C-alpha positions as a Markdown table, in Angstrom:
| # | Residue | x | y | z |
|---|---|---|---|---|
| 1 | Met | 92.7 | 44.1 | -126.1 |
| 2 | Tyr | 93.1 | 41.0 | -128.1 |
| 3 | Ser | 93.0 | 37.6 | -126.4 |
| 4 | Ser | 93.9 | 35.2 | -129.2 |
| 5 | Thr | 97.7 | 34.5 | -129.2 |
| 6 | Glu | 97.5 | 32.0 | -132.1 |
| 7 | Gly | 100.6 | 32.3 | -134.3 |
| 8 | Leu | 102.3 | 34.8 | -131.9 |
| 9 | Asp | 105.7 | 33.9 | -130.4 |
| 10 | Phe | 106.0 | 36.2 | -127.4 |
| 11 | Arg | 109.5 | 37.1 | -126.0 |
| 12 | Lys | 110.4 | 38.9 | -122.8 |
| 13 | Ser | 111.8 | 42.4 | -123.3 |
| 14 | Ser | 115.5 | 42.8 | -122.3 |
| 15 | Tyr | 114.4 | 45.9 | -120.5 |
| 16 | Ser | 112.0 | 43.9 | -118.2 |
| 17 | Asn | 112.8 | 43.2 | -114.5 |
| 18 | Pro | 111.0 | 40.8 | -112.0 |
| 19 | Asn | 108.5 | 43.6 | -111.0 |
| 20 | Asn | 107.9 | 45.2 | -114.4 |
| 21 | Cys | 107.7 | 42.5 | -117.2 |
| 22 | Val | 106.7 | 43.1 | -120.8 |
| 23 | Glu | 106.5 | 40.6 | -123.6 |
| 24 | Phe | 106.3 | 41.3 | -127.3 |
| 25 | Ala | 105.7 | 39.3 | -130.5 |
| 26 | Asp | 106.0 | 40.1 | -134.2 |
| 27 | Ala | 102.4 | 40.3 | -135.4 |
| 28 | Gly | 103.3 | 40.8 | -139.1 |
| 29 | Glu | 103.6 | 43.8 | -141.3 |
| 30 | Gly | 105.7 | 45.7 | -138.8 |
| 31 | Thr | 103.1 | 45.4 | -136.1 |
| 32 | Ala | 104.0 | 44.3 | -132.6 |
| 33 | Ala | 101.8 | 42.5 | -130.0 |
| 34 | Val | 102.6 | 43.6 | -126.4 |
| 35 | Arg | 101.4 | 42.1 | -123.2 |
| 36 | Asp | 102.1 | 41.9 | -119.5 |
| 37 | Ser | 104.1 | 38.7 | -118.9 |
| 38 | Gln | 102.8 | 38.4 | -115.3 |
| 39 | Asn | 99.2 | 38.4 | -116.6 |
| 40 | Pro | 99.2 | 37.0 | -120.2 |
| 41 | Glu | 95.6 | 35.8 | -119.9 |
| 42 | Asp | 94.6 | 39.5 | -119.9 |
| 43 | Gly | 95.4 | 39.7 | -123.6 |
| 44 | His | 97.6 | 41.9 | -125.6 |
| 45 | Phe | 97.4 | 45.1 | -127.6 |
| 46 | Leu | 98.8 | 45.8 | -131.1 |
| 47 | Leu | 101.2 | 48.6 | -132.0 |
| 48 | Pro | 101.6 | 49.5 | -135.7 |
| 49 | Gly | 105.2 | 49.9 | -136.9 |
| 50 | Arg | 105.5 | 53.7 | -136.4 |
| 51 | Glu | 104.2 | 53.5 | -132.8 |
| 52 | Trp | 106.3 | 50.5 | -132.0 |
| 53 | Ser | 109.4 | 52.3 | -133.2 |
| 54 | Ala | 108.5 | 55.3 | -131.1 |
| 55 | Leu | 108.0 | 53.2 | -128.0 |
| 56 | Leu | 111.4 | 51.4 | -128.5 |
| 57 | Gly | 113.1 | 54.7 | -129.0 |
| 58 | Ala | 111.7 | 56.2 | -125.8 |
| 59 | Val | 112.6 | 53.1 | -123.8 |
| 60 | Arg | 116.2 | 53.1 | -125.1 |
| 61 | Arg | 116.6 | 56.8 | -124.1 |
| 62 | Glu | 115.6 | 56.1 | -120.5 |
C-alpha cells in the first residue's frame, strides 16, 4: 500500500454505491491508483495499465 497521495486526483467510480465505494486516480504511464473512498487514510494500491484494463473490463461485464 502507498500512503502518499501527492499529485493524485482521486475520482469516485461510477460503479460505486454508498456501501461499496472505490476511488481511482491517474498515476501516470497508464497506471491507476485505487483506494477505498470510505477509508482513504489506509492508502492506495497501484495497478499497471494491463491490470487496470482487465479490472475495468471485468467490472463492465458484471
